[in-house]
Coordinates of C-alpha atoms and ligand atoms in Angstrom, one line a residue:
M9 CA 36.2 -86.1 183.1
R10 CA 39.1 -86.2 185.6
C11 CA 40.2 -89.2 188.0
N12 CA 42.0 -88.6 191.2
S13 CA 44.6 -90.9 192.5
D14 CA 41.8 -92.5 194.8
D15 CA 39.4 -93.6 192.1
L16 CA 42.0 -94.6 190.5
A17 CA 43.0 -96.8 193.4
H18 CA 39.7 -98.0 193.6
Y19 CA 39.3 -98.3 189.9
M20 CA 42.5 -100.8 189.9
Q21 CA 41.2 -102.7 192.8
A22 CA 37.8 -103.6 191.2
S23 CA 39.2 -104.6 187.9
Y24 CA 42.1 -106.6 190.0
S25 CA 39.7 -109.0 191.7
H26 CA 37.1 -108.8 189.0
A27 CA 40.4 -110.5 187.2
S28 CA 40.9 -113.0 189.7
M29 CA 37.6 -113.9 189.8
H30 CA 37.3 -114.4 186.5
I31 CA 40.7 -116.3 186.9
F32 CA 39.5 -118.9 190.2
I33 CA 35.8 -118.9 188.3
T34 CA 38.1 -120.3 185.1
L35 CA 40.4 -122.7 187.6
S36 CA 37.5 -124.0 188.8
A37 CA 35.8 -124.9 185.9
V38 CA 38.8 -126.7 184.4
A39 CA 39.6 -128.8 187.8
V40 CA 36.1 -129.9 188.0
F41 CA 35.9 -130.9 184.4
I42 CA 39.3 -133.0 185.6
G43 CA 38.3 -134.4 188.3
T44 CA 34.7 -135.6 186.6
R45 CA 37.2 -136.7 183.4
H46 CA 39.2 -138.7 186.5
V47 CA 36.0 -140.2 188.1
F48 CA 34.6 -141.0 184.5
S49 CA 37.2 -142.8 183.1
K50 CA 38.0 -144.4 186.7
I51 CA 34.9 -145.3 186.3
R52 CA 34.9 -146.6 182.6
N53 CA 38.3 -148.6 184.1
E54 CA 36.3 -150.2 186.8
M55 CA 33.4 -151.2 184.7
A56 CA 35.3 -152.1 181.3
N57 CA 35.6 -156.2 180.2
L58 CA 37.1 -158.3 178.3
T59 CA 35.6 -161.0 176.0
V60 CA 38.1 -163.8 175.6
I61 CA 38.2 -166.3 172.6
I62 CA 40.6 -168.9 171.9
I63 CA 40.6 -171.0 168.7
G64 CA 42.3 -174.4 169.8
A65 CA 42.5 -176.5 173.2
G66 CA 46.0 -178.1 172.9
P67 CA 48.0 -177.5 175.8
I68 CA 49.0 -173.6 174.8
G69 CA 45.7 -173.0 174.3
L70 CA 43.8 -174.4 177.5
T71 CA 46.6 -172.6 179.4
S72 CA 45.3 -169.3 178.3
A73 CA 42.5 -170.1 179.3
L74 CA 42.9 -170.6 182.5
I75 CA 45.4 -167.3 182.8
A76 CA 42.4 -165.4 181.5
V77 CA 39.6 -166.6 183.1
Q78 CA 42.1 -165.5 186.5
C79 CA 42.1 -161.8 185.8
K80 CA 38.8 -159.7 186.9
R81 CA 38.4 -157.7 183.5
V82 CA 37.8 -160.9 181.5
H83 CA 34.1 -161.7 181.8
R84 CA 33.5 -164.0 178.8
L85 CA 35.5 -167.4 177.5
V86 CA 34.6 -168.8 174.4
I87 CA 37.0 -171.7 172.8
F88 CA 36.9 -173.3 169.4
E89 CA 38.0 -177.0 169.3
E90 CA 38.1 -179.0 166.4
E91 CA 38.2 -182.1 168.1
N92 CA 36.0 -183.6 170.1
R93 CA 36.3 -183.2 173.6
S94 CA 37.3 -187.5 174.1
R95 CA 40.3 -187.2 171.4
V96 CA 41.7 -184.1 173.1
E97 CA 41.9 -185.8 176.5
N98 CA 43.3 -188.7 175.4
R99 CA 46.5 -187.4 173.5
S100 CA 48.3 -189.4 174.5
Y101 CA 52.1 -188.2 173.8
Q102 CA 54.4 -186.6 177.0
I103 CA 55.0 -183.2 178.0
T104 CA 57.7 -182.1 180.1
I105 CA 57.1 -179.2 182.5
Q106 CA 60.4 -177.5 183.3
P107 CA 60.4 -176.0 187.4
S108 CA 60.0 -172.6 186.5
L109 CA 56.9 -173.0 184.8
V110 CA 56.0 -175.8 187.3
S111 CA 56.0 -172.3 190.0
F112 CA 54.2 -170.3 187.1
L113 CA 51.7 -172.7 186.7
R114 CA 51.2 -173.4 190.1
G115 CA 50.8 -169.3 190.2
Y116 CA 47.6 -169.8 188.5
G117 CA 46.2 -172.7 190.7
V118 CA 47.7 -175.5 188.8
D119 CA 47.4 -178.9 191.4
F120 CA 50.2 -180.6 190.5
D121 CA 49.5 -183.1 193.4
N122 CA 46.3 -184.1 191.5
L123 CA 47.7 -185.1 188.1
E124 CA 48.7 -188.3 187.2
G125 CA 52.7 -187.9 186.4
E126 CA 56.7 -188.0 187.5
W127 CA 58.8 -185.9 189.1
Q128 CA 62.9 -185.6 188.1
D129 CA 65.1 -183.1 188.9
G130 CA 62.6 -180.1 189.3
C131 CA 60.4 -180.9 186.0
F132 CA 57.4 -183.0 185.5
Y133 CA 56.3 -185.3 183.6
T134 CA 52.8 -186.4 182.2
R135 CA 50.7 -186.9 179.2
V136 CA 49.4 -184.7 177.3
G137 CA 45.5 -185.1 177.8
V138 CA 45.8 -186.0 181.3
Y139 CA 46.8 -182.2 181.8
L140 CA 44.2 -180.9 178.9
E141 CA 41.8 -182.9 180.7
Y142 CA 42.3 -181.1 184.3
I143 CA 42.4 -177.6 183.2
I144 CA 39.3 -178.3 181.3
H145 CA 37.6 -179.5 184.4
V146 CA 38.9 -176.8 186.5
L147 CA 37.6 -173.5 184.1
P148 CA 33.9 -173.8 185.1
L149 CA 34.7 -173.1 188.4
Y150 CA 36.1 -169.6 187.6
R151 CA 33.5 -166.9 187.5
A152 CA 33.8 -165.9 183.7
E153 CA 31.3 -167.8 182.2
T154 CA 33.1 -170.1 180.1
D155 CA 32.1 -172.1 176.6
I156 CA 34.0 -174.5 174.8
K157 CA 32.8 -175.6 171.9
F158 CA 34.0 -178.7 170.8
G159 CA 33.8 -181.0 167.1
T160 CA 34.1 -176.8 165.9
K161 CA 36.5 -175.5 163.7
F162 CA 37.3 -172.3 163.7
S163 CA 36.9 -171.2 160.0
R164 CA 35.8 -167.9 158.1
D165 CA 32.8 -168.3 158.6
C166 CA 33.1 -168.1 162.4
I167 CA 34.1 -164.8 162.3
D168 CA 30.8 -163.2 162.4
T169 CA 30.4 -164.8 165.5
I170 CA 32.9 -163.0 167.4
D171 CA 32.3 -159.8 165.8
V172 CA 28.2 -159.7 167.2
M173 CA 30.2 -160.5 170.7
S174 CA 29.8 -156.5 172.5
G175 CA 32.6 -155.0 173.8
R176 CA 36.0 -155.4 173.4
K177 CA 36.9 -159.0 172.8
L178 CA 41.1 -160.6 172.7
V179 CA 41.2 -163.3 170.3
L180 CA 44.2 -166.0 170.8
C181 CA 44.9 -168.3 167.9
C182 CA 46.4 -170.9 169.7
D183 CA 45.9 -173.6 166.4
G184 CA 49.0 -175.3 166.8
R185 CA 52.2 -175.3 164.2
T186 CA 49.6 -175.7 161.2
G187 CA 46.7 -172.8 161.8
L188 CA 45.6 -171.2 160.2
A189 CA 43.5 -168.6 162.8
G190 CA 46.1 -166.0 162.6
Q191 CA 45.7 -165.9 159.1
I192 CA 41.8 -166.0 158.8
L193 CA 41.8 -162.6 161.3
G194 CA 44.1 -160.7 159.2
L195 CA 47.8 -161.3 160.5
S196 CA 50.3 -162.1 157.9
D197 CA 51.8 -166.2 157.8
E198 CA 55.4 -165.6 156.9
C199 CA 57.4 -166.6 159.3
A200 CA 61.6 -166.1 159.8
Y201 CA 63.5 -168.8 160.6
H202 CA 66.1 -169.2 162.6
S203 CA 69.4 -171.5 162.6
T204 CA 70.3 -173.0 166.1
A205 CA 73.2 -173.7 164.9
S206 CA 72.9 -177.7 165.1
F207 CA 72.1 -180.9 163.3
G208 CA 69.7 -183.5 164.7
A209 CA 67.3 -186.5 163.9
L210 CA 64.2 -188.2 165.5
A211 CA 63.1 -191.7 166.0
A212 CA 59.8 -193.1 166.9
I213 CA 59.3 -196.3 168.0
E214 CA 55.3 -197.4 168.9
R215 CA 54.3 -200.3 170.8
S216 CA 50.5 -201.3 170.9
S217 CA 51.4 -203.5 173.9
Q218 CA 52.1 -200.9 176.2
T219 CA 50.8 -198.2 178.8
L220 CA 51.0 -194.7 178.4
V221 CA 52.6 -194.4 181.8
P222 CA 54.6 -191.1 181.6
K223 CA 58.5 -191.8 181.8
P224 CA 61.4 -189.4 182.8
E225 CA 63.3 -188.8 180.4
I226 CA 67.5 -190.1 179.5
R227 CA 70.5 -188.0 178.7
V228 CA 73.1 -189.0 177.1
H229 CA 76.2 -187.0 175.8
N230 CA 79.6 -187.2 174.0
I231 CA 78.5 -190.3 172.1
G232 CA 80.5 -191.5 169.0
F233 CA 79.6 -193.2 166.1
D234 CA 82.0 -196.2 163.7
L235 CA 80.5 -195.6 160.1
S236 CA 82.8 -197.3 158.9
A237 CA 80.3 -200.1 157.6
Y238 CA 78.6 -197.2 155.8
V239 CA 81.2 -194.6 154.5
S240 CA 84.5 -194.8 153.1
S241 CA 87.6 -195.1 155.2
E242 CA 88.7 -191.9 153.9
L243 CA 85.7 -190.5 156.1
E244 CA 87.3 -191.8 158.8
E245 CA 89.2 -188.8 161.1
K246 CA 90.4 -188.6 164.9
S247 CA 88.6 -185.6 165.5
K248 CA 84.7 -187.0 165.2
S249 CA 81.9 -184.9 165.7
T250 CA 80.0 -186.1 169.4
F251 CA 76.0 -186.8 169.8
S252 CA 74.0 -186.3 172.0
L253 CA 71.1 -188.6 172.6
K254 CA 67.5 -188.1 174.1
I255 CA 65.6 -190.6 174.6
F256 CA 61.5 -190.1 176.3
G257 CA 58.2 -189.8 175.8
N258 CA 55.6 -193.1 177.1
S259 CA 56.5 -197.2 177.1
R260 CA 54.0 -196.7 173.9
C261 CA 56.1 -194.1 172.2
R262 CA 59.8 -193.9 172.7
F263 CA 61.0 -190.9 171.0
L264 CA 64.8 -190.3 170.6
A265 CA 66.1 -187.4 169.7
L266 CA 69.9 -187.0 168.5
A267 CA 71.7 -183.9 168.0
V268 CA 74.7 -182.2 167.1
K269 CA 76.4 -178.8 167.2
K270 CA 76.4 -177.5 163.6
S271 CA 80.0 -178.7 161.9
D272 CA 81.6 -179.7 158.8
T273 CA 83.0 -182.9 160.0
K274 CA 83.0 -185.9 157.9
I275 CA 80.8 -187.5 159.6
V276 CA 78.6 -184.9 160.5
K277 CA 78.9 -184.5 156.5
A278 CA 78.4 -188.3 155.9
M279 CA 75.8 -188.4 158.0
K280 CA 73.8 -185.4 156.3
T281 CA 74.0 -187.0 152.9
V282 CA 74.1 -190.3 152.8
L283 CA 70.8 -192.2 151.6
D284 CA 71.4 -194.9 152.9
K285 CA 68.4 -195.4 155.4
S286 CA 69.5 -198.7 157.3
M287 CA 72.5 -196.5 158.4
M288 CA 70.2 -194.5 160.9
R289 CA 68.4 -197.5 161.7
N290 CA 71.1 -198.7 162.9
I291 CA 72.1 -195.9 164.8
F292 CA 68.8 -195.3 166.7
L293 CA 68.6 -198.9 167.4
K294 CA 71.7 -199.7 168.9
C295 CA 71.7 -195.3 171.2
F296 CA 68.1 -197.5 172.2
N297 CA 69.2 -200.9 173.2
T298 CA 72.7 -199.3 174.5
Y299 CA 70.6 -196.5 176.9
K300 CA 67.2 -197.2 177.6
R301 CA 65.7 -197.4 180.6
P302 CA 66.6 -201.3 182.7
E303 CA 63.1 -202.8 182.9
E304 CA 62.5 -201.7 179.1
T305 CA 63.0 -204.8 176.8
S306 CA 65.3 -204.7 174.2
I307 CA 64.1 -204.1 170.4
S308 CA 65.3 -206.3 167.1
D309 CA 66.1 -205.6 163.9
S310 CA 63.0 -207.1 162.3
F311 CA 61.3 -204.6 165.0
C312 CA 62.8 -201.7 164.1
L313 CA 62.1 -202.7 160.3
N314 CA 57.8 -202.1 161.5
N315 CA 57.7 -200.1 164.4
M316 CA 60.1 -197.2 164.1
K317 CA 59.7 -194.0 161.9
F318 CA 62.6 -192.3 161.6
S319 CA 64.9 -189.2 160.1
P320 CA 66.7 -190.9 157.2
R321 CA 69.5 -188.1 157.2
L322 CA 71.1 -185.2 159.8
F323 CA 68.5 -181.8 158.9
E324 CA 69.4 -178.7 160.6
I325 CA 66.9 -178.1 163.5
R326 CA 65.6 -174.4 163.1
L327 CA 63.3 -172.4 165.3
S328 CA 60.4 -170.6 162.5
Q329 CA 58.2 -167.2 164.6
K330 CA 55.4 -165.4 162.8
T331 CA 56.5 -162.1 162.0
E332 CA 53.0 -161.0 162.9
T333 CA 52.0 -162.0 166.7
A334 CA 49.7 -159.3 167.6
A335 CA 47.5 -156.9 165.9
Y336 CA 44.5 -154.7 166.4
I337 CA 41.1 -154.5 164.3
S338 CA 39.6 -150.8 165.5
D339 CA 36.0 -151.7 163.8
C340 CA 34.8 -154.5 166.0
D341 CA 37.6 -153.2 168.6
T342 CA 39.7 -156.4 168.3
F343 CA 42.9 -157.3 169.7
V344 CA 44.2 -161.0 168.1
I345 CA 47.6 -162.8 169.1
T346 CA 49.1 -165.8 168.2
E347 CA 50.5 -168.6 171.0
G348 CA 52.2 -171.2 171.1
D349 CA 53.1 -173.6 167.8
A350 CA 51.1 -171.4 166.2
S351 CA 53.2 -168.2 167.0
R352 CA 56.7 -170.2 167.0
S353 CA 58.2 -173.3 167.1
F354 CA 61.2 -175.8 166.3
N355 CA 61.1 -178.2 163.3
F356 CA 62.3 -180.9 165.8
N357 CA 61.4 -182.5 169.0
T358 CA 62.8 -181.9 171.9
G359 CA 60.5 -183.5 174.4
M360 CA 60.3 -180.4 176.1
D361 CA 58.4 -178.1 173.3
I362 CA 55.5 -177.4 175.6
N363 CA 57.7 -174.8 177.7
L364 CA 58.6 -172.7 174.8
G365 CA 54.5 -171.5 174.3
L366 CA 54.3 -171.7 177.9
K367 CA 57.1 -169.4 178.6
S368 CA 55.6 -166.5 176.5
L369 CA 52.2 -167.1 178.4
S370 CA 54.0 -164.9 181.3
S371 CA 53.3 -161.7 179.9
L372 CA 49.0 -162.9 179.0
K373 CA 48.1 -161.5 182.4
P374 CA 49.6 -158.1 181.9
F375 CA 48.6 -157.8 178.6
I376 CA 45.0 -158.6 179.2
E377 CA 44.9 -155.8 181.6
R378 CA 46.4 -153.6 179.6
I379 CA 44.3 -153.9 177.0
T380 CA 41.1 -153.7 179.0
V381 CA 41.6 -150.4 179.4
A382 CA 43.4 -148.6 176.7
E383 CA 41.1 -146.2 175.1
T384 CA 43.7 -144.0 172.6
E385 CA 45.4 -145.0 170.0
Y386 CA 49.0 -144.8 172.0
N387 CA 47.8 -147.2 174.7
I388 CA 46.1 -149.8 172.2
M389 CA 49.8 -149.4 170.2
S390 CA 51.9 -149.7 173.2
S391 CA 50.3 -152.9 174.5
L392 CA 50.7 -154.6 170.9
I393 CA 54.5 -152.9 171.2
Y394 CA 54.6 -154.7 174.5
K395 CA 53.2 -158.1 173.4
M396 CA 55.3 -158.6 170.6
E397 CA 58.6 -157.4 172.4
H398 CA 58.0 -160.3 175.0
S399 CA 57.4 -162.8 172.3
D400 CA 60.6 -161.3 170.6
R401 CA 62.4 -161.6 173.2
I402 CA 60.9 -165.7 174.0
C403 CA 62.9 -165.9 170.3
K404 CA 65.8 -164.6 171.2
Y405 CA 66.3 -166.9 174.5
F406 CA 65.9 -169.8 173.1
L407 CA 67.9 -169.2 169.9
K408 CA 70.6 -168.6 173.0
Y409 CA 69.8 -171.0 175.8
G410 CA 66.5 -173.6 174.4
L411 CA 68.8 -176.3 172.5
K412 CA 70.9 -176.0 175.4
E413 CA 68.8 -176.3 178.5
Y414 CA 66.9 -178.8 176.0
L415 CA 69.3 -181.1 174.7
F416 CA 73.3 -180.5 175.4
M417 CA 73.5 -180.2 179.0
Ligands
FAD4 C1 53.6 -186.4 168.2 C2 53.7 -185.2 168.7 C3 54.4 -185.5 169.6 C4 54.9 -184.7 170.1 N1 55.7 -184.5 171.6 C5 56.1 -183.7 172.3 C6 56.8 -184.0 173.2 O1 57.3 -185.4 174.0 N2 56.8 -183.1 174.4 C7 56.6 -182.2 174.9 O2 56.6 -181.3 175.1 N3 56.3 -181.8 173.1 C8 55.5 -182.5 172.4 N4 55.1 -182.6 171.0 C9 54.8 -181.0 170.9 C10 54.0 -180.2 171.2 O3 52.5 -180.7 171.0 C11 53.4 -179.1 171.2 O4 55.1 -178.1 171.3 C12 52.4 -178.3 172.4 O5 51.3 -179.4 172.1 C13 52.2 -177.5 171.5 O6 50.8 -176.6 172.0 P1 49.4 -175.9 171.3 O7 48.3 -175.8 172.1 O8 50.2 -174.2 170.5 O9 49.4 -176.8 169.6 P2 49.0 -178.2 169.9 O10 49.0 -179.3 170.9 O11 48.8 -177.9 168.2 O12 47.3 -177.2 169.9 C14 46.5 -177.1 168.8 C15 45.2 -176.9 168.5 O13 44.4 -177.2 168.3 C16 43.0 -177.1 167.5 N5 43.2 -176.5 166.3 C17 44.0 -176.7 165.0 N6 42.8 -176.0 164.2 C18 41.5 -175.6 164.7 C19 40.6 -174.8 164.0 N7 41.0 -173.9 162.9 N8 39.8 -174.9 164.9 C20 39.7 -175.1 165.8 N9 40.7 -175.9 166.7 C21 41.4 -176.3 165.9 C22 44.0 -178.4 167.3 O14 43.3 -179.6 167.3 C23 44.7 -178.7 168.9 O15 44.0 -179.3 169.8 C24 54.7 -183.2 170.3 C25 53.9 -182.8 169.2 C26 53.2 -184.2 168.1 C27 52.7 -184.0 167.5

C-alpha cells in the first residue's frame, strides 16, 4: 500500500489525538481516585473518635481526664480508681500549683476562684482533695460520656473490659509511683535513675487537732548547723556546707524538706553517715521552731519523739524515669501511655511534685489529636515518638532546673 504525505499527516494527527485522549482519561481517573480518597479520608478523619481510659483518679489522672473531655474527638471516658470517692476527695496533703501551670489549667476551665486555697507569689496552695473533688464535679458537664469507676482496682482481669470497647482507645496509666497498670498492659517497668546532684532529708509533723487549711510555704537558705555535740571536733571546718529548708503542708501535717548541694564536706559526710537519730531529730526540731509561721506554736522535744517522722540521715535526691512511657498495641488498636508519678518522680518530697506531672500534660491534647487520625504505621510511630520525646524533655528540664526552682531559690 502507498501512502502519500497527506495520509501520513492525517494518520499522525489521529494517533496523536488518540494518545491525548488516553492521557486525558488516565489523568482524569487518577484525579478522581485522589479526590475520592481525599474526601473519604477527610470524612473518616472527621468521624474518627477515641475512647480514653484512665487508671488512677489522682491529680494527674483527673487533670488528664479534664483535658481529654475537651478534645472534640474523645467521645467516651472511663476512669478506674481503686479507692472510693470519699477517700479520694478527702485526701489531705497540700499541693502547690506553679504560676505557669495555673494559666495552663485555667485554659482548661479550672476556676481557681471557686477552689478553697491560698495564693502567694502567683502560686496556688490547696488541699489535693479540694482539687480532685472539683474535677470530679465538672467532668460530667462536658459532652463526652463519662464513667468514673470508684472502688475498682485495675488488674489483668480488666484488660478484657478494654478489649471489647469498640474503636481506637487510649489508656493513660496514672496510678502513681507504685502503680502496675503500665506493666500489666505490656510496658517495661524499667527505670532510669538520675542524680540531682543534691542530698536531702525529710520530716513530717502530724497533729490531730489542727485544721486542713492550706498554708503557703516557707523557704530559708544558707542555714548552717553546729554538730559539735554529735560528731568529733575534727569534723568542724571553716567552709561548712549551707542548707536550704522548706516548710510546707497544712497545719495538721507539716513537712520539712532539707536539701544541700552534693559535696563531700565533713558536715555533709557526717549527716550522711552518722546514725544517731537524735541528731536529725534535733536539726528538724530546731529548724521548725526557728522558721515556723508566727501563728504556729513551737514544738517540744517530747512532742517530736511521738509525732515526728523523719529521715535518719541525708540521702541522695534522685529522679526516677520509666524507660518506656508510650506504646501501641495493634491487635486491639490501643495506645498506652504513662503519666504523673507512674512515669517519673523524685525520691523526695519538694511540696511541688504535682507540677512535674502537670507539665507533661501539655502534650496530651496534641497527642490525642494526632493518634485519633493516625492511619499509617509512620503516623502511629511519629505520634508515639512525639509523646516520648516530650516526656524526656520534661525529665531533662527538671534535672536542670527543677530542684533549683522548688528548693534552692
Ligand atoms: C503523703 C504524701 C504527701 C505529699 N505531699 C505533697 C505535697 O505537699 N505537695 C505535692 O505537690 N505533692 C505531694 N505529694 C506528692 C503527690 O502525691 C504526687 O506528686 C501526685 O499525687 C502525683 O499524682 P499522680 O496522680 O501521678 O499519682 P497519685 O496521686 O499517687 O494517684 C494515683 C492514683 O491511682 C490510684 N491507683 C493506683 N493503682 C491503681 C489501680 N491498680 N487501679 C485503680 N486505681 C489505682 C490510686 O488510688 C491513686 O488515686 C505527696 C505524696 C504523699 C504520698
